mmCIF file of C-alpha atoms (C1' of nucleotides) in Angstrom:
data_model
loop_
_atom_site.group_PDB
_atom_site.id
_atom_site.type_symbol
_atom_site.label_atom_id
_atom_site.label_comp_id
_atom_site.label_asym_id
_atom_site.label_seq_id
_atom_site.Cartn_x
_atom_site.Cartn_y
_atom_site.Cartn_z
ATOM 1 C CA MET N 1 -30.425 49.597 -5.734
ATOM 2 C CA ASN N 2 -30.681 47.207 -2.931
ATOM 3 C CA PHE N 3 -28.108 44.882 -1.598
ATOM 4 C CA ASN N 4 -28.166 42.074 -3.971
ATOM 5 C CA GLU N 5 -28.609 44.412 -6.857
ATOM 6 C CA GLU N 6 -25.597 46.388 -5.702
ATOM 7 C CA LEU N 7 -23.669 43.320 -5.357
ATOM 8 C CA ILE N 8 -24.498 41.773 -8.972
ATOM 9 C CA CYS N 9 -23.795 45.211 -10.498
ATOM 10 C CA TRP N 10 -20.196 45.237 -8.869
ATOM 11 C CA TYR N 11 -19.541 41.533 -9.896
ATOM 12 C CA ARG N 12 -20.648 42.035 -13.493
ATOM 13 C CA LYS N 13 -18.267 44.947 -13.814
ATOM 14 C CA HIS N 14 -15.104 43.349 -11.840
ATOM 15 C CA LYS N 15 -15.256 39.902 -12.016
ATOM 16 C CA ARG N 16 -12.186 37.902 -13.288
ATOM 17 C CA ASP N 17 -12.412 35.751 -16.071
ATOM 18 C CA LEU N 18 -11.557 32.310 -14.983
ATOM 19 C CA PRO N 19 -11.390 29.015 -16.835
ATOM 20 C CA TRP N 20 -13.812 27.358 -14.562
ATOM 21 C CA ARG N 21 -16.575 30.307 -14.367
ATOM 22 C CA ASP N 22 -19.653 30.804 -16.604
ATOM 23 C CA ASN N 23 -20.199 27.383 -17.298
ATOM 24 C CA ARG N 24 -22.798 24.347 -15.877
ATOM 25 C CA ASP N 25 -20.240 21.468 -15.882
ATOM 26 C CA ALA N 26 -20.351 20.049 -12.425
ATOM 27 C CA TYR N 27 -17.247 17.918 -13.085
ATOM 28 C CA ARG N 28 -15.279 20.896 -14.175
ATOM 29 C CA ILE N 29 -16.771 22.980 -11.233
ATOM 30 C CA TRP N 30 -15.999 20.349 -8.695
ATOM 31 C CA LEU N 31 -12.246 20.179 -9.938
ATOM 32 C CA SER N 32 -11.832 23.879 -9.462
ATOM 33 C CA GLU N 33 -13.629 23.936 -6.007
ATOM 34 C CA ILE N 34 -11.420 20.962 -4.895
ATOM 35 C CA ILE N 35 -8.149 22.709 -6.137
ATOM 36 C CA LEU N 36 -9.169 26.025 -4.569
ATOM 37 C CA GLN N 37 -9.660 24.847 -1.148
ATOM 38 C CA GLN N 38 -7.431 26.848 1.167
ATOM 39 C CA THR N 39 -5.661 27.875 -1.988
ATOM 40 C CA ARG N 40 -5.028 30.958 -3.904
ATOM 41 C CA VAL N 41 -6.328 31.230 -7.445
ATOM 42 C CA GLU N 42 -3.183 32.153 -8.958
ATOM 43 C CA GLN N 43 -1.611 28.863 -7.362
ATOM 44 C CA GLY N 44 -4.233 26.629 -8.282
ATOM 45 C CA MET N 45 -4.710 27.939 -11.857
ATOM 46 C CA PRO N 46 -1.961 25.484 -13.470
ATOM 47 C CA TYR N 47 -3.147 22.648 -11.544
ATOM 48 C CA PHE N 48 -6.557 23.161 -12.990
ATOM 49 C CA TYR N 49 -5.512 22.969 -16.356
ATOM 50 C CA LYS N 50 -2.996 20.117 -15.537
ATOM 51 C CA PHE N 51 -5.828 17.940 -14.123
ATOM 52 C CA LEU N 52 -8.259 18.944 -16.910
ATOM 53 C CA ASP N 53 -5.847 18.165 -19.325
ATOM 54 C CA ALA N 54 -5.113 14.635 -17.935
ATOM 55 C CA PHE N 55 -8.595 13.895 -16.992
ATOM 56 C CA PRO N 56 -11.064 15.740 -19.237
ATOM 57 C CA ARG N 57 -13.949 13.774 -18.089
ATOM 58 C CA VAL N 58 -14.691 11.925 -14.598
ATOM 59 C CA GLU N 59 -14.283 8.669 -16.459
ATOM 60 C CA ALA N 60 -10.569 9.466 -17.109
ATOM 61 C CA PHE N 61 -10.193 10.483 -13.450
ATOM 62 C CA ALA N 62 -11.636 7.513 -11.948
ATOM 63 C CA ALA N 63 -9.380 5.356 -14.205
ATOM 64 C CA ALA N 64 -6.037 6.942 -12.726
ATOM 65 C CA SER N 65 -4.055 5.262 -10.112
ATOM 66 C CA GLU N 66 -3.674 7.259 -6.680
ATOM 67 C CA ASP N 67 0.118 7.611 -7.322
ATOM 68 C CA GLU N 68 -0.859 9.325 -10.651
ATOM 69 C CA VAL N 69 -3.055 11.603 -8.970
ATOM 70 C CA LEU N 70 -0.735 12.195 -6.116
ATOM 71 C CA ARG N 71 2.172 12.973 -8.911
ATOM 72 C CA LEU N 72 -0.123 15.492 -10.553
ATOM 73 C CA TRP N 73 -0.991 17.052 -7.233
ATOM 74 C CA GLN N 74 2.652 17.282 -6.230
ATOM 75 C CA GLY N 75 3.387 20.779 -4.774
ATOM 76 C CA LEU N 76 -0.132 21.930 -4.100
ATOM 77 C CA GLY N 77 -0.187 20.926 -0.453
ATOM 78 C CA TYR N 78 -3.163 19.087 1.373
ATOM 79 C CA TYR N 79 -2.620 15.941 -0.598
ATOM 80 C CA SER N 80 -5.888 14.190 0.990
ATOM 81 C CA ARG N 81 -7.833 16.392 -1.347
ATOM 82 C CA GLY N 82 -6.128 14.446 -4.391
ATOM 83 C CA ARG N 83 -6.884 11.182 -2.925
ATOM 84 C CA ASN N 84 -10.335 11.821 -1.919
ATOM 85 C CA MET N 85 -11.033 13.076 -5.357
ATOM 86 C CA LEU N 86 -10.005 9.957 -6.938
ATOM 87 C CA LYS N 87 -12.478 8.060 -4.435
ATOM 88 C CA THR N 88 -15.248 10.411 -5.529
ATOM 89 C CA ALA N 89 -14.685 10.269 -9.211
ATOM 90 C CA ARG N 90 -14.817 6.341 -9.031
ATOM 91 C CA LYS N 91 -18.002 6.746 -7.092
ATOM 92 C CA VAL N 92 -19.547 8.950 -9.425
ATOM 93 C CA VAL N 93 -18.686 6.510 -12.222
ATOM 94 C CA ALA N 94 -19.863 3.392 -10.223
ATOM 95 C CA ASP N 95 -22.915 4.795 -8.512
ATOM 96 C CA PHE N 96 -23.927 7.975 -10.812
ATOM 97 C CA GLU N 97 -23.409 6.515 -14.222
ATOM 98 C CA GLY N 98 -20.508 8.974 -14.798
ATOM 99 C CA ILE N 99 -22.680 12.135 -14.266
ATOM 100 C CA PHE N 100 -21.232 14.107 -11.869
ATOM 101 C CA PRO N 101 -24.309 15.106 -9.225
ATOM 102 C CA ASP N 102 -25.363 18.777 -9.231
ATOM 103 C CA ASN N 103 -27.793 18.594 -6.219
ATOM 104 C CA TYR N 104 -26.626 19.502 -2.819
ATOM 105 C CA ASP N 105 -27.690 16.192 -1.088
ATOM 106 C CA ASP N 106 -25.910 14.012 -3.583
ATOM 107 C CA LEU N 107 -22.744 15.919 -3.375
ATOM 108 C CA LEU N 108 -22.606 15.973 0.486
ATOM 109 C CA LYS N 109 -22.097 12.165 0.255
ATOM 110 C CA LEU N 110 -19.100 12.296 -1.604
ATOM 111 C CA VAL N 111 -15.739 12.363 0.182
ATOM 112 C CA GLY N 112 -13.752 15.768 0.172
ATOM 113 C CA ILE N 113 -16.948 17.495 -0.389
ATOM 114 C CA GLY N 114 -18.301 19.352 2.480
ATOM 115 C CA ASP N 115 -20.867 22.211 3.054
ATOM 116 C CA TYR N 116 -19.006 24.951 1.159
ATOM 117 C CA THR N 117 -18.415 22.868 -1.663
ATOM 118 C CA ALA N 118 -21.525 21.202 -2.028
ATOM 119 C CA ALA N 119 -23.296 24.574 -1.933
ATOM 120 C CA ALA N 120 -20.874 25.760 -4.562
ATOM 121 C CA ILE N 121 -21.388 23.018 -6.904
ATOM 122 C CA ALA N 122 -25.047 22.709 -6.580
ATOM 123 C CA SER N 123 -25.628 26.602 -7.247
ATOM 124 C CA PHE N 124 -22.844 27.074 -9.831
ATOM 125 C CA ALA N 125 -23.855 23.990 -11.666
ATOM 126 C CA GLY N 126 -27.397 22.962 -10.564
ATOM 127 C CA GLY N 127 -28.896 26.252 -10.054
ATOM 128 C CA GLN N 128 -29.724 25.323 -6.522
ATOM 129 C CA ALA N 129 -30.501 27.849 -3.943
ATOM 130 C CA LYS N 130 -27.656 27.081 -1.265
ATOM 131 C CA ALA N 131 -25.327 29.990 0.165
ATOM 132 C CA VAL N 132 -21.772 29.516 0.330
ATOM 133 C CA VAL N 133 -19.761 30.422 3.063
ATOM 134 C CA ASP N 134 -16.140 30.445 2.364
ATOM 135 C CA GLY N 135 -13.323 32.851 3.876
ATOM 136 C CA ASN N 136 -14.527 35.641 1.827
ATOM 137 C CA VAL N 137 -17.776 35.395 2.523
ATOM 138 C CA TYR N 138 -17.055 35.423 6.303
ATOM 139 C CA ARG N 139 -15.111 38.394 6.016
ATOM 140 C CA PHE N 140 -17.665 40.183 3.915
ATOM 141 C CA LEU N 141 -20.244 39.577 6.251
ATOM 142 C CA SER N 142 -18.355 39.925 9.219
ATOM 143 C CA ARG N 143 -17.300 43.487 8.327
ATOM 144 C CA TYR N 144 -20.242 44.594 6.763
ATOM 145 C CA PHE N 145 -22.854 43.472 9.478
ATOM 146 C CA GLY N 146 -20.566 43.930 12.288
ATOM 147 C CA ILE N 147 -20.601 40.338 13.181
ATOM 148 C CA ALA N 148 -17.797 39.590 15.907
ATOM 149 C CA THR N 149 -18.404 36.042 16.457
ATOM 150 C CA PRO N 150 -15.453 34.355 15.714
ATOM 151 C CA ILE N 151 -15.586 32.671 12.269
ATOM 152 C CA ASN N 152 -13.766 29.557 13.320
ATOM 153 C CA SER N 153 -15.974 29.017 16.182
ATOM 154 C CA THR N 154 -19.144 26.362 16.057
ATOM 155 C CA ALA N 155 -21.666 29.233 16.774
ATOM 156 C CA GLY N 156 -19.652 31.386 14.239
ATOM 157 C CA LYS N 157 -20.035 28.919 11.569
ATOM 158 C CA LYS N 158 -23.915 28.623 12.227
ATOM 159 C CA GLU N 159 -24.417 32.354 12.720
ATOM 160 C CA PHE N 160 -22.873 33.334 9.379
ATOM 161 C CA GLN N 161 -24.521 30.361 7.561
ATOM 162 C CA ALA N 162 -27.623 31.755 8.663
ATOM 163 C CA VAL N 163 -26.977 35.345 7.492
ATOM 164 C CA ALA N 164 -25.807 34.070 3.994
ATOM 165 C CA ASP N 165 -28.884 31.933 3.823
ATOM 166 C CA GLU N 166 -31.055 34.880 4.481
ATOM 167 C CA LEU N 167 -29.031 37.133 1.794
ATOM 168 C CA LEU N 168 -29.109 34.519 -0.776
ATOM 169 C CA ASP N 169 -30.908 35.567 -4.224
ATOM 170 C CA ALA N 170 -33.025 32.457 -4.492
ATOM 171 C CA HIS N 171 -33.732 33.198 -8.025
ATOM 172 C CA ASN N 172 -29.963 33.801 -9.001
ATOM 173 C CA PRO N 173 -28.158 31.822 -6.536
ATOM 174 C CA GLY N 174 -25.037 30.551 -8.616
ATOM 175 C CA GLU N 175 -24.133 34.420 -9.578
ATOM 176 C CA HIS N 176 -25.238 35.465 -6.316
ATOM 177 C CA ASN N 177 -22.358 33.190 -4.436
ATOM 178 C CA GLN N 178 -19.840 33.788 -6.654
ATOM 179 C CA ALA N 179 -20.394 37.558 -6.333
ATOM 180 C CA MET N 180 -20.087 37.046 -2.557
ATOM 181 C CA ILE N 181 -16.885 35.436 -2.998
ATOM 182 C CA GLU N 182 -15.388 37.297 -5.656
ATOM 183 C CA PHE N 183 -16.160 40.719 -3.568
ATOM 184 C CA GLY N 184 -14.496 39.240 -0.664
ATOM 185 C CA ALA N 185 -11.463 38.262 -2.639
ATOM 186 C CA LEU N 186 -11.131 41.416 -4.924
ATOM 187 C CA GLN N 187 -12.717 44.396 -2.656
ATOM 188 C CA CYS N 188 -13.310 43.263 0.890
ATOM 189 C CA LYS N 189 -9.632 42.073 1.039
ATOM 190 C CA PRO N 190 -8.095 40.683 4.174
ATOM 191 C CA LYS N 191 -5.573 43.504 4.363
ATOM 192 C CA ASN N 192 -5.824 47.113 3.578
ATOM 193 C CA PRO N 193 -8.991 47.034 1.393
ATOM 194 C CA ASP N 194 -9.519 50.272 -0.392
ATOM 195 C CA CYS N 195 -12.896 51.165 1.223
ATOM 196 C CA SER N 196 -12.998 54.535 -0.718
ATOM 197 C CA VAL N 197 -14.381 52.765 -3.762
ATOM 198 C CA CYS N 198 -16.592 50.426 -2.035
ATOM 199 C CA PRO N 199 -20.139 50.081 -3.267
ATOM 200 C CA PHE N 200 -21.085 49.053 0.377
ATOM 201 C CA MET N 201 -19.395 51.731 2.121
ATOM 202 C CA ALA N 202 -22.588 53.443 3.371
ATOM 203 C CA GLY N 203 -24.235 50.554 5.036
ATOM 204 C CA CYS N 204 -20.878 48.933 6.465
ATOM 205 C CA TYR N 205 -20.336 48.295 9.886
ATOM 206 C CA ALA N 206 -16.720 47.891 10.033
ATOM 207 C CA TYR N 207 -16.091 51.003 7.944
ATOM 208 C CA HIS N 208 -18.122 53.398 10.148
ATOM 209 C CA HIS N 209 -16.804 51.894 13.419
ATOM 210 C CA ASN N 210 -13.111 51.675 12.374
ATOM 211 C CA ALA N 211 -13.319 47.723 12.583
ATOM 212 C CA VAL N 212 -12.089 46.907 9.255
ATOM 213 C CA ASP N 213 -8.753 45.814 10.357
ATOM 214 C CA THR N 214 -10.289 43.887 13.496
ATOM 215 C CA LEU N 215 -12.987 41.844 11.832
ATOM 216 C CA PRO N 216 -13.453 39.043 11.145
ATOM 217 C CA LYS N 217 -12.631 37.787 14.542
ATOM 218 C CA LYS N 218 -10.912 34.566 14.942
ATOM 219 C CA VAL N 219 -10.130 32.376 18.323
ATOM 220 C CA ARG N 220 -6.430 32.274 18.960
ATOM 221 C CA LYS N 221 -4.472 29.480 16.934
ATOM 222 C CA LEU N 222 -2.845 26.791 18.850
ATOM 223 C CA LYS N 223 0.928 26.877 19.188
ATOM 224 C CA ILE N 224 2.867 25.789 16.619
ATOM 225 C CA LYS N 225 4.612 22.519 16.998
ATOM 226 C CA GLU N 226 8.340 21.765 15.832
ATOM 227 C CA ARG N 227 9.581 18.723 14.382
ATOM 228 C CA TYR N 228 13.225 17.650 13.449
ATOM 229 C CA PHE N 229 13.790 15.614 10.448
ATOM 230 C CA LEU N 230 16.925 13.980 9.377
ATOM 231 C CA TYR N 231 16.734 12.633 5.922
ATOM 232 C CA HIS N 232 18.971 9.985 4.376
ATOM 233 C CA LEU N 233 19.688 9.954 0.748
ATOM 234 C CA ILE N 234 21.023 6.494 0.319
ATOM 235 C CA LYS N 235 22.754 6.007 -3.130
ATOM 236 C CA ASN N 236 24.363 3.125 -5.069
ATOM 237 C CA GLN N 237 26.637 2.892 -7.644
ATOM 238 C CA TYR N 238 24.145 2.617 -10.329
ATOM 239 C CA GLY N 239 22.787 6.258 -9.676
ATOM 240 C CA GLU N 240 19.621 4.715 -7.510
ATOM 241 C CA LEU N 241 18.241 5.644 -4.533
ATOM 242 C CA VAL N 242 16.087 4.349 -1.811
ATOM 243 C CA ILE N 243 12.583 5.764 -1.430
ATOM 244 C CA LYS N 244 9.216 4.300 0.115
ATOM 245 C CA ARG N 245 5.495 5.402 0.052
ATOM 246 C CA ARG N 246 4.454 7.389 3.362
ATOM 247 C CA PRO N 247 2.095 5.936 5.538
ATOM 248 C CA ASN N 248 -1.705 7.132 5.375
ATOM 249 C CA THR N 249 -1.197 8.957 8.607
ATOM 250 C CA ASP N 250 0.909 12.071 9.544
ATOM 251 C CA ILE N 251 2.079 14.353 7.000
ATOM 252 C CA TRP N 252 2.413 13.954 3.531
ATOM 253 C CA ALA N 253 0.452 10.774 3.577
ATOM 254 C CA GLY N 254 0.658 8.646 0.688
ATOM 255 C CA LEU N 255 3.680 10.305 -1.202
ATOM 256 C CA TYR N 256 6.979 9.105 -1.271
ATOM 257 C CA ASP N 257 10.085 9.990 0.518
ATOM 258 C CA MET N 258 13.586 8.596 1.721
ATOM 259 C CA PRO N 259 14.394 6.915 5.054
ATOM 260 C CA VAL N 260 13.882 9.840 7.968
ATOM 261 C CA PHE N 261 14.776 10.011 11.456
ATOM 262 C CA GLU N 262 12.768 12.390 13.580
ATOM 263 C CA HIS N 263 14.473 13.726 16.542
ATOM 264 C CA SER N 264 14.051 16.128 19.109
ATOM 265 C CA GLU N 265 15.959 19.705 18.813
ATOM 266 C CA THR N 266 18.488 18.807 21.752
ATOM 267 C CA ASP N 267 19.569 16.037 19.477
ATOM 268 C CA ASP N 268 22.867 16.903 17.893
ATOM 269 C CA PRO N 269 22.726 15.834 14.369
ATOM 270 C CA VAL N 270 26.289 14.762 13.901
ATOM 271 C CA VAL N 271 25.513 12.157 16.973
ATOM 272 C CA ILE N 272 22.481 11.197 15.043
ATOM 273 C CA ALA N 273 24.472 10.781 12.062
ATOM 274 C CA VAL N 274 27.059 8.438 13.436
ATOM 275 C CA GLN N 275 24.232 6.668 15.167
ATOM 276 C CA VAL N 276 22.502 6.009 11.821
ATOM 277 C CA HIS N 277 25.968 5.183 10.355
ATOM 278 C CA LYS N 278 25.909 2.028 12.733
ATOM 279 C CA VAL N 279 22.800 0.817 11.344
ATOM 280 C CA PHE N 280 24.553 0.255 8.051
ATOM 281 C CA LYS N 281 27.039 -2.983 8.631
ATOM 282 C CA LYS N 282 29.802 -1.655 6.573
ATOM 283 C CA VAL N 283 31.599 1.833 6.975
ATOM 284 C CA TYR N 284 30.720 3.810 4.043
ATOM 285 C CA PRO N 285 31.749 7.523 3.104
ATOM 286 C CA LEU N 286 29.448 9.522 4.953
ATOM 287 C CA SER N 287 28.626 13.240 3.982
ATOM 288 C CA PRO N 288 27.999 15.989 6.301
ATOM 289 C CA VAL N 289 24.849 16.585 7.446
ATOM 290 C CA SER N 290 23.309 19.701 5.492
ATOM 291 C CA ALA N 291 21.911 22.599 7.497
ATOM 292 C CA PRO N 292 18.482 22.411 8.541
ATOM 293 C CA VAL N 293 16.082 23.700 5.910
ATOM 294 C CA LYS N 294 13.180 25.341 7.861
ATOM 295 C CA HIS N 295 9.665 24.368 6.154
ATOM 296 C CA ILE N 296 6.506 26.623 7.944
ATOM 297 C CA LEU N 297 3.357 24.900 7.793
ATOM 298 C CA THR N 298 0.100 25.931 9.132
ATOM 299 C CA HIS N 299 0.418 24.176 12.602
ATOM 300 C CA GLN N 300 4.069 22.876 12.098
ATOM 301 C CA ARG N 301 7.454 23.875 11.670
ATOM 302 C CA LEU N 302 9.676 21.531 10.144
ATOM 303 C CA PHE N 303 13.483 21.717 10.236
ATOM 304 C CA VAL N 304 14.711 19.325 7.410
ATOM 305 C CA ARG N 305 18.396 18.099 7.143
ATOM 306 C CA PHE N 306 19.877 15.502 4.702
ATOM 307 C CA ILE N 307 22.687 13.106 5.075
ATOM 308 C CA GLU N 308 24.432 11.049 2.188
ATOM 309 C CA HIS N 309 25.239 7.537 2.004
ATOM 310 C CA GLN N 310 26.941 5.813 -0.869
ATOM 311 C CA VAL N 311 26.586 2.086 -0.651
ATOM 312 C CA LEU N 312 27.163 -0.950 -2.917
ATOM 313 C CA LYS N 313 23.552 -2.162 -3.969
ATOM 314 C CA GLU N 314 24.719 -5.888 -3.188
ATOM 315 C CA ASP N 315 25.062 -4.892 0.435
ATOM 316 C CA VAL N 316 21.775 -3.510 1.133
ATOM 317 C CA VAL N 317 18.791 -5.655 1.537
ATOM 318 C CA LEU N 318 15.457 -3.756 0.931
ATOM 319 C CA GLN N 319 12.458 -4.801 2.476
ATOM 320 C CA ASN N 320 8.789 -3.229 4.149
ATOM 321 C CA GLY N 321 8.397 -1.431 0.772
ATOM 322 C CA TRP N 322 11.484 -0.006 0.731
ATOM 323 C CA MET N 323 12.923 0.237 -3.073
ATOM 324 C CA TRP N 324 15.737 1.362 -5.373
ATOM 325 C CA VAL N 325 14.600 4.035 -7.829
ATOM 326 C CA ASN N 326 16.951 5.468 -10.544
ATOM 327 C CA ALA N 327 17.396 9.320 -9.769
ATOM 328 C CA ALA N 328 15.966 10.107 -13.376
ATOM 329 C CA ASP N 329 12.833 8.628 -12.420
ATOM 330 C CA LEU N 330 11.948 10.318 -9.391
ATOM 331 C CA ALA N 331 9.641 12.703 -11.239
ATOM 332 C CA GLN N 332 7.211 9.613 -11.716
ATOM 333 C CA TYR N 333 6.710 9.571 -8.118
ATOM 334 C CA GLY N 334 4.444 12.244 -6.017
ATOM 335 C CA MET N 335 6.934 13.788 -3.186
ATOM 336 C CA PRO N 336 6.580 16.556 -0.874
ATOM 337 C CA LYS N 337 7.720 19.637 -2.669
ATOM 338 C CA ILE N 338 10.714 20.331 0.029
ATOM 339 C CA ILE N 339 12.081 16.634 -0.700
ATOM 340 C CA PHE N 340 11.728 17.255 -4.262
ATOM 341 C CA ASP N 341 13.257 20.356 -4.388
ATOM 342 C CA PHE N 342 16.228 19.032 -2.354
ATOM 343 C CA LEU N 343 16.673 16.082 -4.825
ATOM 344 C CA LYS N 344 16.903 17.773 -7.961
ATOM 345 C CA LYS N 345 19.456 20.047 -6.616
ATOM 346 C CA VAL N 346 21.521 17.159 -5.218
ATOM 347 C CA ILE N 347 20.908 14.801 -8.134
ATOM 348 C CA ASN N 348 21.919 17.606 -10.938
ATOM 349 C "C1'" DT T 1 -14.804 19.098 18.591
ATOM 350 C "C1'" DA T 2 -10.310 20.505 18.358
ATOM 351 C "C1'" DA T 3 -6.325 19.156 15.792
ATOM 352 C "C1'" DT T 4 -4.502 18.252 11.501
ATOM 353 C "C1'" DC T 5 -3.482 18.816 6.557
ATOM 354 C "C1'" DG T 6 1.055 22.007 2.614
ATOM 355 C "C1'" DT T 7 2.263 25.630 0.044
ATOM 356 C "C1'" DG T 8 3.107 30.623 -1.024
ATOM 357 C "C1'" DG T 9 2.259 35.239 -1.151
ATOM 358 C "C1'" DG T 10 2.143 39.638 1.465
ATOM 359 C "C1'" DG T 11 2.431 43.141 5.266
ATOM 360 C "C1'" DT B 1 12.017 37.638 10.206
ATOM 361 C "C1'" DC B 2 7.555 36.388 11.351
ATOM 362 C "C1'" DC B 3 2.803 35.987 11.236
ATOM 363 C "C1'" DC B 4 -1.319 35.581 8.927
ATOM 364 C "C1'" DC B 5 -4.226 33.146 6.006
ATOM 365 C "C1'" DA B 6 -6.062 31.700 1.364
ATOM 366 C "C1'" DA B 7 -13.024 29.274 -3.135
ATOM 367 C "C1'" DG B 8 -12.345 23.509 3.701
ATOM 368 C "C1'" DA B 9 -12.846 18.848 5.234
ATOM 369 C "C1'" DT B 10 -11.919 15.148 7.875
ATOM 370 C "C1'" DT B 11 -11.481 12.434 12.024
#
DNA sequence: TAATCGTGGGG
DNA sequence: TCCCCAAGATT
């Protein structure tokens, strides 16, 4: 058997039974592909069902509000994916008569769909001969062919795409692509792959050169920034609290949260709290500042603290989008996971 | 183009 | 505890 025959053989024997697999519905595949960007299958699965249930067809998605989409997306991270999906759903309804595109060039015009996702939908749904290169494929190709070019460099992206293009089975691109991805996910895993049962052991560069643990190469990532957030839980006598939709820039764009002061590490949170206290005209009972909760992101470390203010609704004039929301209704708003989890604990 | 965008699991 | 990184895209 040649490489591709071996790959398909392995795939048919080992592939997982996934709800978006083995169909050619571009909308359904699109849903899964966006959700699975930088996201593990186990983490994305419940969201796939949630979105398919809420929006069985692209028309339903297009009719949703951005707040509704972000609420459904809550907890999945990379929220721009959700906002971009809504734009794309509306464009598909407006410009494609509600028929989700399944060819590469049309797909690339849709926001939130890049090289990988366009190739995935085009090959899975449209049967088009476009090779996908995702993290799994990078790893597999890098190890098997012994390619040490960093996968997150411009040169690396070009080189790996070319290798994948060359390898693609143009007569069976959808299954070939899924097999490449699945092989990287299940067999050629990032950590501790079991090479003893690998069908490609004989031809694998990394296996024979003791490089499985060092490939693929990646250029060093930048240093992590630290940010310090002091959140204010402003509650009134009616069990309401102050929230606002975040701007479309910075972290958690478009989600809702409470008034927050960002400060530097050297700032003493107690001092900050006193300063904040002066912002309010009257002297209110002030809860102690909570211990910082560490929140580790890919490129940031957030240290989030909370302080509570009990106020009289009549004494506070809200403007600039700030609003009172009943604590019981918080679930209707899309909020950052760490904020929502904290509120759930505090409110109950 | 390099930086940015979340959350969760595993070594 | 800390670091990696996962079905990437955007600006």
